[in-house]
Short mmCIF file of C-alpha atoms and ligand atoms in Angstrom, two decimals:
data_model
loop_
_atom_site.label_atom_id
_atom_site.label_comp_id
_atom_site.label_asym_id
_atom_site.label_seq_id
_atom_site.Cartn_x
_atom_site.Cartn_y
_atom_site.Cartn_z
CA ILE A 1 -8.64 -32.07 20.74
CA VAL A 2 -9.48 -29.40 18.49
CA ARG A 3 -11.50 -26.76 19.90
CA PRO A 4 -14.66 -25.80 17.93
CA PHE A 5 -15.03 -22.56 15.77
CA ASN A 6 -18.01 -20.84 18.49
CA GLU A 7 -15.20 -21.36 21.35
CA ILE A 8 -13.10 -18.54 19.65
CA PRO A 9 -12.78 -15.50 22.17
CA GLY A 10 -14.28 -12.27 21.27
CA LEU A 11 -16.52 -9.92 20.26
CA TRP A 12 -18.97 -11.68 17.94
CA LYS A 13 -22.20 -12.07 19.44
CA ASN A 14 -23.18 -8.25 18.88
CA SER A 15 -23.55 -7.08 15.84
CA VAL A 16 -24.80 -3.95 15.94
CA GLY A 17 -23.60 -3.14 19.43
CA ASN A 18 -20.62 -3.69 18.38
CA LEU A 19 -20.34 -1.31 15.62
CA TYR A 20 -21.68 1.26 17.60
CA ASN A 21 -18.83 0.73 20.21
CA PHE A 22 -16.86 0.30 17.36
CA TRP A 23 -18.63 3.99 16.27
CA LYS A 24 -18.12 5.61 19.69
CA GLN A 25 -14.48 4.97 20.03
CA ASP A 26 -13.47 6.60 16.43
CA GLY A 27 -13.19 3.57 15.35
CA PHE A 28 -12.97 4.47 12.02
CA LYS A 29 -9.78 6.50 12.37
CA ASN A 30 -8.22 3.77 14.79
CA LEU A 31 -8.91 0.23 13.51
CA HIS A 32 -5.22 -0.47 13.97
CA ARG A 33 -4.41 0.70 17.00
CA ILE A 34 -8.24 -1.00 18.08
CA MET A 35 -6.20 -4.70 16.63
CA VAL A 36 -3.44 -4.14 19.02
CA HIS A 37 -5.80 -3.80 21.76
CA ASN A 38 -8.27 -7.20 21.03
CA PHE A 39 -5.06 -9.46 20.57
CA ASN A 40 -3.96 -7.71 24.43
CA THR A 41 -7.05 -8.91 25.62
CA PHE A 42 -7.81 -12.09 23.51
CA GLY A 43 -4.90 -13.56 22.92
CA PRO A 44 -3.35 -14.77 18.79
CA ILE A 45 -6.96 -14.85 17.95
CA TYR A 46 -10.39 -13.96 18.27
CA ARG A 47 -14.00 -13.83 16.63
CA GLU A 48 -15.15 -10.17 15.64
CA LYS A 49 -18.48 -9.18 13.77
CA ILE A 50 -18.95 -5.53 13.44
CA GLY A 51 -21.89 -4.60 10.69
CA TYR A 52 -21.94 -7.14 8.57
CA TYR A 53 -18.81 -8.05 8.57
CA GLU A 54 -17.71 -11.55 10.16
CA SER A 55 -13.97 -12.64 10.48
CA VAL A 56 -11.62 -14.28 12.59
CA ASN A 57 -8.25 -12.13 13.39
CA ILE A 58 -4.98 -13.67 13.96
CA ILE A 59 -1.45 -12.07 14.15
CA LYS A 60 1.17 -14.91 14.19
CA PRO A 61 3.35 -16.08 11.04
CA GLU A 62 3.01 -19.02 11.85
CA ASP A 63 -0.76 -19.07 11.98
CA ALA A 64 -0.48 -16.85 8.34
CA ALA A 65 1.26 -19.08 6.99
CA ILE A 66 -1.43 -22.02 7.11
CA LEU A 67 -3.93 -19.24 6.38
CA PHE A 68 -2.26 -19.02 2.64
CA LYS A 69 -1.89 -22.95 2.24
CA ALA A 70 -5.48 -22.58 2.34
CA GLU A 71 -6.27 -19.45 0.78
CA GLY A 72 -7.23 -22.27 -2.81
CA HIS A 73 -6.88 -21.50 -6.85
CA TYR A 74 -8.96 -18.08 -6.74
CA PRO A 75 -7.44 -16.53 -4.02
CA LYS A 76 -10.10 -14.24 -2.51
CA ARG A 77 -10.45 -11.14 0.76
CA LEU A 78 -12.62 -9.10 1.49
CA ASN A 79 -14.84 -7.08 -0.46
CA VAL A 80 -14.48 -3.54 -0.59
CA GLU A 81 -17.53 -2.90 -0.73
CA PRO A 82 -17.88 0.38 -2.12
CA TRP A 83 -15.79 -0.60 -4.19
CA THR A 84 -17.70 -2.64 -5.97
CA ALA A 85 -21.00 -0.46 -5.58
CA TYR A 86 -19.81 1.97 -7.32
CA ARG A 87 -18.77 0.05 -10.13
CA ASP A 88 -22.26 -1.56 -10.12
CA TYR A 89 -24.04 1.70 -10.14
CA ARG A 90 -22.37 3.29 -13.07
CA ASN A 91 -21.97 -0.12 -14.75
CA ARG A 92 -18.24 -0.27 -15.42
CA LYS A 93 -16.52 -3.17 -15.06
CA TYR A 94 -14.02 -4.41 -12.36
CA GLY A 95 -10.00 -4.62 -12.81
CA VAL A 96 -8.18 -7.01 -11.27
CA LEU A 97 -8.48 -5.76 -7.71
CA LEU A 98 -11.49 -6.28 -8.01
CA LYS A 99 -12.76 -9.99 -9.78
CA SER A 100 -13.16 -13.19 -8.47
CA GLY A 101 -12.83 -17.04 -9.91
CA GLU A 102 -11.35 -17.74 -13.23
CA ASP A 103 -12.53 -14.42 -14.18
CA TRP A 104 -9.71 -13.04 -11.86
CA ARG A 105 -7.38 -15.26 -12.79
CA SER A 106 -7.32 -14.76 -16.50
CA ASN A 107 -6.82 -11.58 -16.24
CA ARG A 108 -4.02 -11.43 -13.50
CA VAL A 109 -1.77 -14.16 -15.32
CA ILE A 110 -1.76 -11.72 -18.41
CA LEU A 111 -1.26 -8.95 -16.71
CA ASN A 112 1.77 -10.86 -14.46
CA LYS A 113 3.28 -10.81 -17.48
CA GLU A 114 3.31 -7.08 -17.82
CA VAL A 115 4.28 -5.67 -14.46
CA ILE A 116 5.64 -7.56 -12.19
CA SER A 117 7.64 -10.27 -14.14
CA PRO A 118 11.14 -10.07 -13.40
CA LYS A 119 12.30 -10.02 -17.44
CA ILE A 120 9.50 -6.67 -17.65
CA GLN A 121 11.28 -4.72 -14.81
CA GLU A 122 14.31 -4.54 -17.27
CA ASN A 123 12.70 -2.50 -18.89
CA PHE A 124 10.54 -0.41 -16.40
CA VAL A 125 14.24 0.43 -14.95
CA PRO A 126 15.22 3.30 -16.86
CA LEU A 127 12.50 4.87 -17.04
CA LEU A 128 12.34 4.71 -13.59
CA GLU A 129 15.34 6.00 -13.22
CA GLU A 130 14.53 8.88 -15.49
CA VAL A 131 12.17 10.42 -13.54
CA GLY A 132 14.31 9.79 -9.98
CA GLN A 133 16.80 12.16 -11.63
CA ASP A 134 13.98 14.80 -12.25
CA PHE A 135 12.97 14.65 -9.34
CA VAL A 136 16.44 15.52 -7.96
CA VAL A 137 16.92 18.42 -10.21
CA ARG A 138 13.29 19.85 -9.25
CA VAL A 139 14.26 20.00 -5.11
CA HIS A 140 17.62 21.83 -6.07
CA LYS A 141 16.27 24.13 -8.08
CA LYS A 142 13.36 24.44 -4.59
CA ILE A 143 16.79 24.49 -2.66
CA ASN A 144 17.99 27.59 -4.98
CA ARG A 145 14.86 29.59 -4.87
CA SER A 146 15.15 29.26 -0.92
CA GLY A 147 18.28 31.58 -1.10
CA GLN A 148 19.29 29.62 2.48
CA ASN A 149 20.59 26.24 1.41
CA LYS A 150 17.84 23.74 2.00
CA TRP A 151 14.34 23.25 1.76
CA THR A 152 11.61 23.08 4.26
CA THR A 153 8.50 21.16 3.46
CA ASP A 154 5.89 18.80 3.24
CA LEU A 155 6.69 16.96 0.71
CA SER A 156 4.09 14.59 0.65
CA GLN A 157 2.08 16.02 -2.70
CA GLU A 158 5.68 16.48 -4.04
CA LEU A 159 6.16 12.32 -3.28
CA PHE A 160 2.51 11.70 -4.83
CA LYS A 161 3.35 13.47 -8.01
CA TYR A 162 6.68 11.41 -8.66
CA ALA A 163 4.74 7.84 -7.61
CA LEU A 164 1.96 8.64 -10.63
CA GLU A 165 4.90 10.03 -13.15
CA SER A 166 6.26 6.81 -12.25
CA VAL A 167 3.92 4.76 -12.22
CA SER A 168 2.14 6.48 -15.41
CA SER A 169 5.72 6.05 -17.37
CA VAL A 170 5.71 2.25 -16.72
CA LEU A 171 2.25 2.15 -18.05
CA TYR A 172 2.40 3.68 -20.84
CA GLY A 173 6.18 3.95 -21.71
CA GLU A 174 6.15 8.61 -21.39
CA ARG A 175 6.61 10.53 -19.70
CA LEU A 176 3.39 12.57 -17.62
CA GLY A 177 6.03 16.09 -17.19
CA LEU A 178 4.81 16.20 -13.22
CA MET A 179 8.14 17.65 -11.62
CA LEU A 180 8.02 20.64 -14.18
CA ASP A 181 6.52 24.49 -12.20
CA TYR A 182 3.68 23.89 -14.26
CA ILE A 183 0.90 21.14 -12.66
CA ASP A 184 -1.80 20.14 -14.94
CA PRO A 185 -5.20 21.19 -13.08
CA GLU A 186 -6.23 17.80 -14.51
CA VAL A 187 -3.38 15.62 -12.88
CA GLN A 188 -3.56 17.62 -10.00
CA HIS A 189 -7.61 17.11 -9.87
CA PHE A 190 -7.07 13.53 -10.16
CA ILE A 191 -4.58 12.89 -7.08
CA ASP A 192 -7.21 14.55 -5.21
CA CYS A 193 -9.42 12.08 -6.28
CA ILE A 194 -7.38 9.39 -5.32
CA THR A 195 -6.88 10.62 -1.68
CA LEU A 196 -10.99 11.55 -1.37
CA MET A 197 -11.52 7.71 -3.21
CA PHE A 198 -9.67 6.08 -0.32
CA LYS A 199 -11.30 9.12 2.67
CA THR A 200 -14.51 8.33 2.20
CA THR A 201 -14.25 4.34 1.54
CA SER A 202 -13.72 3.91 5.14
CA PRO A 203 -16.39 5.45 7.13
CA MET A 204 -18.46 2.82 4.88
CA LEU A 205 -17.24 -0.09 5.29
CA TYR A 206 -19.63 -1.33 7.85
CA ILE A 207 -22.44 0.58 6.32
CA PRO A 208 -23.83 -1.10 3.66
CA PRO A 209 -23.43 1.74 0.28
CA GLU A 210 -26.79 1.01 -0.92
CA LEU A 211 -28.14 2.00 1.88
CA LEU A 212 -26.62 5.31 1.57
CA ARG A 213 -26.56 5.50 -1.39
CA LYS A 214 -30.03 5.49 -1.03
CA LEU A 215 -29.88 8.16 2.23
CA GLY A 216 -28.28 10.43 -0.38
CA SER A 217 -25.77 10.50 2.26
CA LYS A 218 -22.74 12.98 1.69
CA VAL A 219 -20.17 10.56 1.82
CA TRP A 220 -21.70 8.05 -0.78
CA ARG A 221 -22.22 11.01 -2.82
CA ASP A 222 -17.92 12.38 -2.28
CA HIS A 223 -17.68 8.61 -2.84
CA VAL A 224 -19.01 8.85 -6.68
CA GLU A 225 -17.57 11.84 -7.51
CA ALA A 226 -14.12 10.66 -6.71
CA TRP A 227 -13.95 7.78 -8.29
CA ASP A 228 -16.32 10.03 -11.67
CA GLY A 229 -12.59 11.42 -11.05
CA ILE A 230 -10.20 8.61 -11.28
CA PHE A 231 -12.05 7.04 -14.44
CA ASN A 232 -12.63 10.18 -16.49
CA GLN A 233 -9.00 11.33 -16.20
CA GLY A 234 -7.35 11.66 -19.68
CA LEU A 235 -4.41 10.93 -18.80
CA GLY A 236 -1.85 9.09 -21.32
CA ALA A 237 -5.12 9.03 -23.61
CA ASN A 238 -3.08 11.31 -25.90
CA LYS A 239 -0.03 9.48 -26.21
CA GLU A 240 0.54 7.36 -29.75
CA VAL A 241 1.86 4.53 -28.19
CA PRO A 242 0.93 3.52 -24.33
CA ARG A 243 3.05 0.62 -23.20
CA VAL A 244 1.69 -1.50 -21.51
CA LEU A 245 -1.55 -0.82 -23.14
CA ALA A 246 -0.10 -1.43 -26.15
CA SER A 247 1.02 -4.90 -25.33
CA LEU A 248 -1.77 -6.38 -23.75
CA LEU A 249 -4.37 -5.23 -27.23
CA LEU A 250 -1.09 -6.51 -28.97
CA LEU A 251 -1.58 -9.91 -27.12
CA ASP A 252 -5.05 -9.63 -28.21
CA LYS A 253 -6.36 -12.00 -25.09
CA LEU A 254 -8.22 -9.48 -22.72
CA SER A 255 -11.16 -7.30 -23.96
CA ILE A 256 -10.55 -2.66 -24.34
CA GLU A 257 -12.99 -2.95 -21.21
CA ASP A 258 -11.36 -5.27 -18.87
CA ILE A 259 -7.75 -3.45 -19.77
CA LYS A 260 -9.56 -0.02 -19.16
CA ALA A 261 -10.63 -1.00 -15.71
CA SER A 262 -6.99 -3.32 -14.88
CA VAL A 263 -5.25 0.55 -16.43
CA THR A 264 -6.82 2.55 -13.65
CA GLU A 265 -6.52 0.94 -10.47
CA LEU A 266 -3.06 0.16 -10.96
CA MET A 267 -3.03 3.97 -11.56
CA ALA A 268 -4.82 4.70 -8.68
CA GLY A 269 -3.03 2.34 -6.53
CA GLY A 270 0.41 3.29 -7.52
CA VAL A 271 0.13 6.82 -6.01
CA ASP A 272 -0.83 7.28 -1.89
CA THR A 273 0.39 3.56 -1.67
CA THR A 274 4.40 4.10 -2.33
CA SER A 275 4.70 7.90 -2.08
CA ILE A 276 3.47 7.49 2.05
CA THR A 277 5.61 4.35 2.27
CA LEU A 278 8.69 6.98 0.91
CA LEU A 279 7.37 9.94 3.12
CA TRP A 280 7.76 7.00 6.23
CA THR A 281 11.42 6.11 4.76
CA LEU A 282 12.44 9.51 4.78
CA TYR A 283 10.76 10.48 8.30
CA GLU A 284 12.77 7.74 9.86
CA LEU A 285 15.67 8.01 8.46
CA ALA A 286 15.48 11.86 9.15
CA ARG A 287 15.26 10.60 12.98
CA HIS A 288 18.27 8.43 12.38
CA PRO A 289 21.54 9.86 11.14
CA ASN A 290 23.67 7.22 11.79
CA LEU A 291 21.70 5.45 9.73
CA GLN A 292 20.98 7.96 7.14
CA GLU A 293 24.14 7.81 7.04
CA GLU A 294 25.05 3.81 6.97
CA LEU A 295 23.08 4.07 3.49
CA ARG A 296 24.14 6.94 2.44
CA ALA A 297 27.95 4.82 2.50
CA GLU A 298 25.69 1.21 0.82
CA VAL A 299 24.29 3.42 -2.26
CA VAL A 300 27.86 5.25 -3.57
CA LYS A 301 29.97 2.11 -3.01
CA ALA A 302 26.78 0.09 -4.40
CA ARG A 303 27.54 3.52 -7.38
CA GLU A 304 31.49 2.73 -7.59
CA THR A 305 30.64 -1.34 -8.04
CA SER A 306 28.12 -1.39 -10.90
CA GLN A 307 29.58 1.69 -12.74
CA GLY A 308 26.35 3.67 -12.14
CA ASN A 309 24.14 0.61 -13.98
CA MET A 310 21.05 0.92 -12.36
CA GLN A 311 20.17 -2.49 -12.75
CA GLU A 312 23.41 -4.30 -11.39
CA MET A 313 23.03 -1.06 -8.37
CA LEU A 314 20.22 -2.57 -7.18
CA LYS A 315 21.60 -6.13 -6.68
CA HIS A 316 23.87 -3.77 -3.89
CA ILE A 317 21.92 -2.41 -1.67
CA PRO A 318 20.24 -4.25 1.04
CA LEU A 319 20.16 -2.42 3.32
CA VAL A 320 17.97 0.14 1.38
CA LYS A 321 16.15 -2.77 0.79
CA GLY A 322 15.96 -3.14 4.41
CA ALA A 323 15.10 0.21 5.28
CA LEU A 324 12.04 -0.32 2.80
CA LYS A 325 10.45 -3.49 4.89
CA GLU A 326 11.43 -1.67 8.13
CA THR A 327 9.22 1.16 7.05
CA LEU A 328 6.41 -1.06 6.06
CA ARG A 329 6.41 -3.22 8.98
CA LEU A 330 6.00 0.54 11.18
CA HIS A 331 3.69 1.63 8.70
CA PRO A 332 2.17 -1.01 6.53
CA VAL A 333 0.17 0.62 3.86
CA ALA A 334 -3.16 -2.57 4.54
CA VAL A 335 -4.17 -2.25 8.45
CA SER A 336 -4.28 -6.31 7.53
CA LEU A 337 -4.82 -8.96 4.51
CA GLN A 338 -7.35 -11.34 4.57
CA ARG A 339 -8.53 -14.53 2.99
CA TYR A 340 -12.12 -16.77 2.73
CA VAL A 341 -10.15 -19.50 3.15
CA ALA A 342 -10.79 -22.99 0.57
CA GLU A 343 -11.13 -25.31 3.49
CA ASP A 344 -11.25 -26.30 6.85
CA ILE A 345 -8.08 -25.62 8.72
CA ILE A 346 -6.96 -25.46 12.50
CA ILE A 347 -4.97 -22.34 13.90
CA GLN A 348 -4.36 -21.58 17.25
CA ASN A 349 -6.06 -25.12 17.90
CA TYR A 350 -9.51 -24.42 16.80
CA HIS A 351 -11.32 -24.91 14.03
CA ILE A 352 -12.26 -23.00 11.35
CA PRO A 353 -14.20 -24.12 8.50
CA ALA A 354 -13.85 -23.56 4.78
CA GLY A 355 -15.69 -20.12 3.81
CA THR A 356 -14.36 -17.97 6.98
CA LEU A 357 -13.00 -14.22 6.53
CA VAL A 358 -9.78 -14.72 8.55
CA GLN A 359 -7.47 -11.34 8.65
CA LEU A 360 -3.61 -11.15 9.74
CA GLY A 361 -3.47 -8.00 11.54
CA LEU A 362 -0.81 -6.87 9.82
CA TYR A 363 -0.19 -4.45 11.61
CA ALA A 364 -0.58 -5.57 15.46
CA MET A 365 1.79 -8.39 13.97
CA GLY A 366 4.62 -5.81 13.10
CA ARG A 367 4.69 -4.66 16.58
CA ASP A 368 4.15 -7.82 18.55
CA PRO A 369 7.33 -8.15 20.63
CA LYS A 370 6.87 -11.87 20.51
CA VAL A 371 7.70 -11.79 16.70
CA PHE A 372 10.06 -9.11 16.44
CA LEU A 373 12.51 -8.19 18.95
CA ARG A 374 12.33 -4.14 20.13
CA PRO A 375 9.31 -3.19 17.73
CA GLU A 376 9.71 -0.48 18.02
CA GLN A 377 12.86 -0.14 16.94
CA TYR A 378 13.41 0.77 13.74
CA LEU A 379 16.61 -1.17 12.53
CA PRO A 380 16.82 -2.21 8.71
CA THR A 381 19.50 -4.79 9.66
CA ARG A 382 17.23 -6.55 11.72
CA TRP A 383 16.17 -7.57 7.95
CA LEU A 384 19.81 -8.93 6.78
CA ARG A 385 20.35 -11.95 8.14
CA THR A 386 20.31 -11.98 12.54
CA GLU A 387 16.44 -12.89 12.27
CA THR A 388 13.84 -15.14 11.01
CA GLN A 389 12.10 -14.00 7.78
CA TYR A 390 9.29 -16.63 8.08
CA PHE A 391 6.17 -15.34 7.14
CA ARG A 392 7.14 -11.90 8.72
CA SER A 393 7.81 -9.33 4.91
CA LEU A 394 4.21 -9.70 4.49
CA GLY A 395 3.58 -5.52 3.72
CA PHE A 396 2.75 -6.91 0.12
CA GLY A 397 0.43 -9.92 0.78
CA PHE A 398 1.46 -12.95 0.29
CA GLY A 399 0.79 -15.81 -3.45
CA PRO A 400 -0.76 -15.23 -6.46
CA ARG A 401 -3.73 -12.86 -5.00
CA GLN A 402 -0.66 -10.99 -3.60
CA CYS A 403 0.12 -6.42 -4.99
CA LEU A 404 0.51 -6.11 -8.82
CA GLY A 405 1.40 -3.04 -8.56
CA ARG A 406 4.90 -4.66 -6.52
CA ARG A 407 7.62 -4.65 -8.88
CA ILE A 408 6.98 -1.38 -9.86
CA ALA A 409 6.51 -0.25 -6.25
CA GLU A 410 10.06 -1.31 -4.66
CA THR A 411 12.15 -0.65 -8.30
CA GLU A 412 10.44 3.41 -7.27
CA MET A 413 11.34 3.28 -3.95
CA GLN A 414 14.47 1.79 -4.41
CA ILE A 415 15.87 4.58 -6.97
CA PHE A 416 13.90 7.27 -5.20
CA LEU A 417 15.85 5.98 -2.64
CA ILE A 418 19.18 5.78 -3.86
CA HIS A 419 18.91 9.56 -5.59
CA MET A 420 18.31 10.82 -2.59
CA LEU A 421 20.58 9.89 -0.26
CA GLU A 422 23.52 10.57 -2.78
CA ASN A 423 22.32 14.16 -3.53
CA PHE A 424 20.62 15.26 0.68
CA LYS A 425 20.91 15.23 3.89
CA VAL A 426 17.19 14.47 5.08
CA GLU A 427 16.53 16.14 8.71
CA LYS A 428 13.95 16.48 10.74
CA GLN A 429 12.77 20.08 12.77
CA ARG A 430 10.97 19.39 16.21
CA HIS A 431 10.08 16.47 18.41
CA ILE A 432 7.67 15.39 16.62
CA GLU A 433 6.12 11.79 16.65
CA ALA A 434 3.88 10.97 14.07
CA LYS A 435 1.72 7.77 14.28
CA SER A 436 -0.58 6.13 11.89
CA VAL A 437 -4.49 7.22 11.23
CA PHE A 438 -7.03 4.63 8.70
CA GLU A 439 -7.64 5.74 5.73
CA LEU A 440 -9.03 2.23 4.04
CA ILE A 441 -4.98 2.57 3.95
CA LEU A 442 -2.95 4.10 6.99
CA VAL A 443 -1.45 6.99 6.80
CA PRO A 444 0.41 9.78 8.65
CA ASP A 445 -1.66 11.80 11.44
CA GLN A 446 0.16 15.01 10.89
CA PRO A 447 2.05 16.70 8.21
CA ILE A 448 5.73 15.02 8.16
CA ILE A 449 7.71 18.37 7.60
CA LEU A 450 11.48 17.95 6.36
CA THR A 451 14.57 19.42 6.01
CA LEU A 452 16.26 18.65 3.02
CA LYS A 453 19.91 19.98 2.45
CA PRO A 454 22.82 19.45 0.04
CA LEU A 455 25.33 17.02 0.75
C1 LIG B 1 -2.81 -5.16 -4.02
C2 LIG B 1 0.08 -3.96 -0.68
C3 LIG B 1 1.97 -0.54 -4.38
C4 LIG B 1 -1.92 -2.18 -7.62
C5 LIG B 1 -2.20 -5.23 -2.45
C6 LIG B 1 -2.95 -5.70 -1.38
C7 LIG B 1 -1.35 -5.03 -0.40
C8 LIG B 1 -0.18 -4.17 -0.96
C9 LIG B 1 -1.34 -5.31 0.51
C10 LIG B 1 -3.47 -6.86 -1.06
C11 LIG B 1 -2.86 -9.04 -1.38
C12 LIG B 1 -3.08 -9.48 -0.87
O1 LIG B 1 -4.14 -9.28 -0.52
O2 LIG B 1 -2.30 -10.24 -1.35
C13 LIG B 1 1.18 -2.75 -1.61
C14 LIG B 1 2.42 -1.75 -0.92
C15 LIG B 1 2.24 -0.76 -1.81
C16 LIG B 1 1.78 -0.84 -3.09
C17 LIG B 1 2.20 -1.91 0.81
C18 LIG B 1 3.49 0.15 -1.70
C19 LIG B 1 4.06 0.75 -1.22
C20 LIG B 1 0.95 -0.46 -5.93
C21 LIG B 1 1.44 -0.37 -6.86
C22 LIG B 1 0.06 -0.86 -7.10
C23 LIG B 1 -0.98 -1.32 -6.95
C24 LIG B 1 2.46 1.08 -7.08
C25 LIG B 1 0.25 -0.13 -9.38
C26 LIG B 1 0.59 0.29 -10.16
C27 LIG B 1 -2.12 -3.44 -6.60
C28 LIG B 1 -3.41 -4.17 -7.40
C29 LIG B 1 -3.69 -5.12 -6.55
C30 LIG B 1 -2.58 -5.06 -5.73
C31 LIG B 1 -4.32 -4.04 -8.73
C32 LIG B 1 -4.76 -6.09 -6.58
C33 LIG B 1 -4.51 -7.09 -7.11
C34 LIG B 1 -4.96 -8.61 -7.20
O3 LIG B 1 -6.09 -8.47 -6.48
O4 LIG B 1 -5.20 -9.63 -7.85
N1 LIG B 1 -1.70 -4.08 -2.54
N2 LIG B 1 0.51 -1.90 -2.53
N3 LIG B 1 0.03 -1.94 -5.23
N4 LIG B 1 -2.33 -3.86 -5.44
FE1 LIG B 1 -0.75 -3.09 -3.85
C1 LIG B 2 -8.64 -2.05 4.27
O1 LIG B 2 -11.14 -3.85 6.80
C2 LIG B 2 -9.35 -2.25 5.94
O2 LIG B 2 -3.20 -2.00 -2.52
C3 LIG B 2 -10.31 -3.39 5.49
O3 LIG B 2 -3.47 -0.14 -3.89
C4 LIG B 2 -9.57 -4.80 4.83
C5 LIG B 2 -8.67 -4.36 3.39
C6 LIG B 2 -8.99 -4.83 2.15
C7 LIG B 2 -8.45 -4.49 0.70
C8 LIG B 2 -6.97 -4.22 1.35
C9 LIG B 2 -7.32 -2.52 2.13
C10 LIG B 2 -8.16 -2.86 3.69
C11 LIG B 2 -6.79 -1.43 1.99
C12 LIG B 2 -6.39 -1.00 0.70
C13 LIG B 2 -5.54 -2.37 -0.52
C14 LIG B 2 -7.01 -3.29 -0.32
C15 LIG B 2 -6.12 -4.42 -1.77
C16 LIG B 2 -5.83 -2.87 -2.20
C17 LIG B 2 -5.51 -2.04 -2.01
C18 LIG B 2 -4.54 -2.51 0.68
C19 LIG B 2 -6.77 -4.02 4.39
C20 LIG B 2 -4.32 -1.37 -2.46
C21 LIG B 2 -4.23 0.58 -1.66
C22 LIG B 2 -4.39 -1.20 -3.70
C23 LIG B 2 -5.58 -0.45 -4.51
C24 LIG B 2 -6.20 -0.25 -5.90
C25 LIG B 2 -7.16 1.11 -6.08
C26 LIG B 2 -6.61 2.20 -5.49
C27 LIG B 2 -7.59 0.43 -7.38
#
């Protein structure tokens, strides 16, 4: 017999007390570890109420499958209140990220054709390849200038620029020139605003932003300033024929305001996500020199087989792709995936009514020994064939509401790794063990210092 909803274990009876405890545990920074702890305490399903968010949390791939089957025609994830509050406050349109219902679907269908369809991918491979080559040139220059035949640095700022150059070249069809020595202060400001926007979101997740606004709190003011900087950037504004924009305008199906809103979200969503994933990947390759050599061998061979044709080359690098999946397993960008279920479902023999917010603990699942053999080990080969992959590779989400930037992100990251592996050896300095902190997305808790040496 199926057990009722209110028998699901967990702490959901005292939401204010829970919020206080959460805050005391430094929960704003440790959300991912608190989720792991809760699964260890309550088992594979638990209910929770913190502040105004009430949810059911799950961890098993089989349960994720049930969840996504019940997401309905207009999949809805947890509403990030500070983001919608900003737009409401400034009277700006929601883009595809924040829209819902039919409005979301119609915009998404059109955007899919421009940024995520396999056909369009062919168009942006050459653009991304060029950005990758420029990055290599830049690193060589840095190495030469050091006079030590190596370059030791925290690569994150460089990777932010690489990611922004990549995403804007795809969206606008033209280069911003961020791989040069001179960095436009406007570009640096845009990058800083995105980081500030993420950082100021997490403390406001559980307290109504409306309230914080009325109290004139600093975090709300910083958040507004960050979004203002993101929306007011004029990147690509002086370009003649912005590529994706041009075809969206030609299609004449979306209003200018809708296009602007979604393109701004794509630009903002395309910087920290891929750059941090690449940083984690380089970190793992530096920690596993033998694995790094295996990947290099694969890339060298793929270059031969495809005679340098990048489109073709991308079909011959399964281990590189496995490495990226492995990075997202251990260091996911999103701590959880969530849906408001469209129909009643049964998970772990509990009844869950339609309308409930159900969260899959992505970080917790990636480290669960019941889901992945030896989860603590970074093993790209596990994605080749040996282990089942059923609902286990969910770093970009799932279904029609999955990451819109997924194809751009994957292609951009694969091309980056190809170029880096072909040109440099990555080493790590001392014995540092970087962990994740929650700043809305999961980011390294300390600077990751790497050394790049020419091959
Ligand atoms: C949504 C992850 C890169 C734009 C999402 C979601 C995840 C995610 C988990 C939610 C999906 C769901 O609910 O099923 C990632 C990861 C990235 C990445 C891991 C890189 C490693 C990007 C890039 C862009 C982007 C490069 C823009 C070019 C978006 C947008 C949405 C989204 C617009 C909302 C889509 C919608 O609501 O219809 N992403 N993302 N992301 N992402 Fe990404
Ligand atoms: C954060 O509890 C934790 O891809 C919350 O590119 C639940 C939650 C809801 C939505 C998630 C968010 C988390 C993490 C960041 C995500 C976001 C959906 C899209 C966004 C995963 C897990 C992200 C980073 C987008 C951001 C685009 C934006 C900058 C315009």
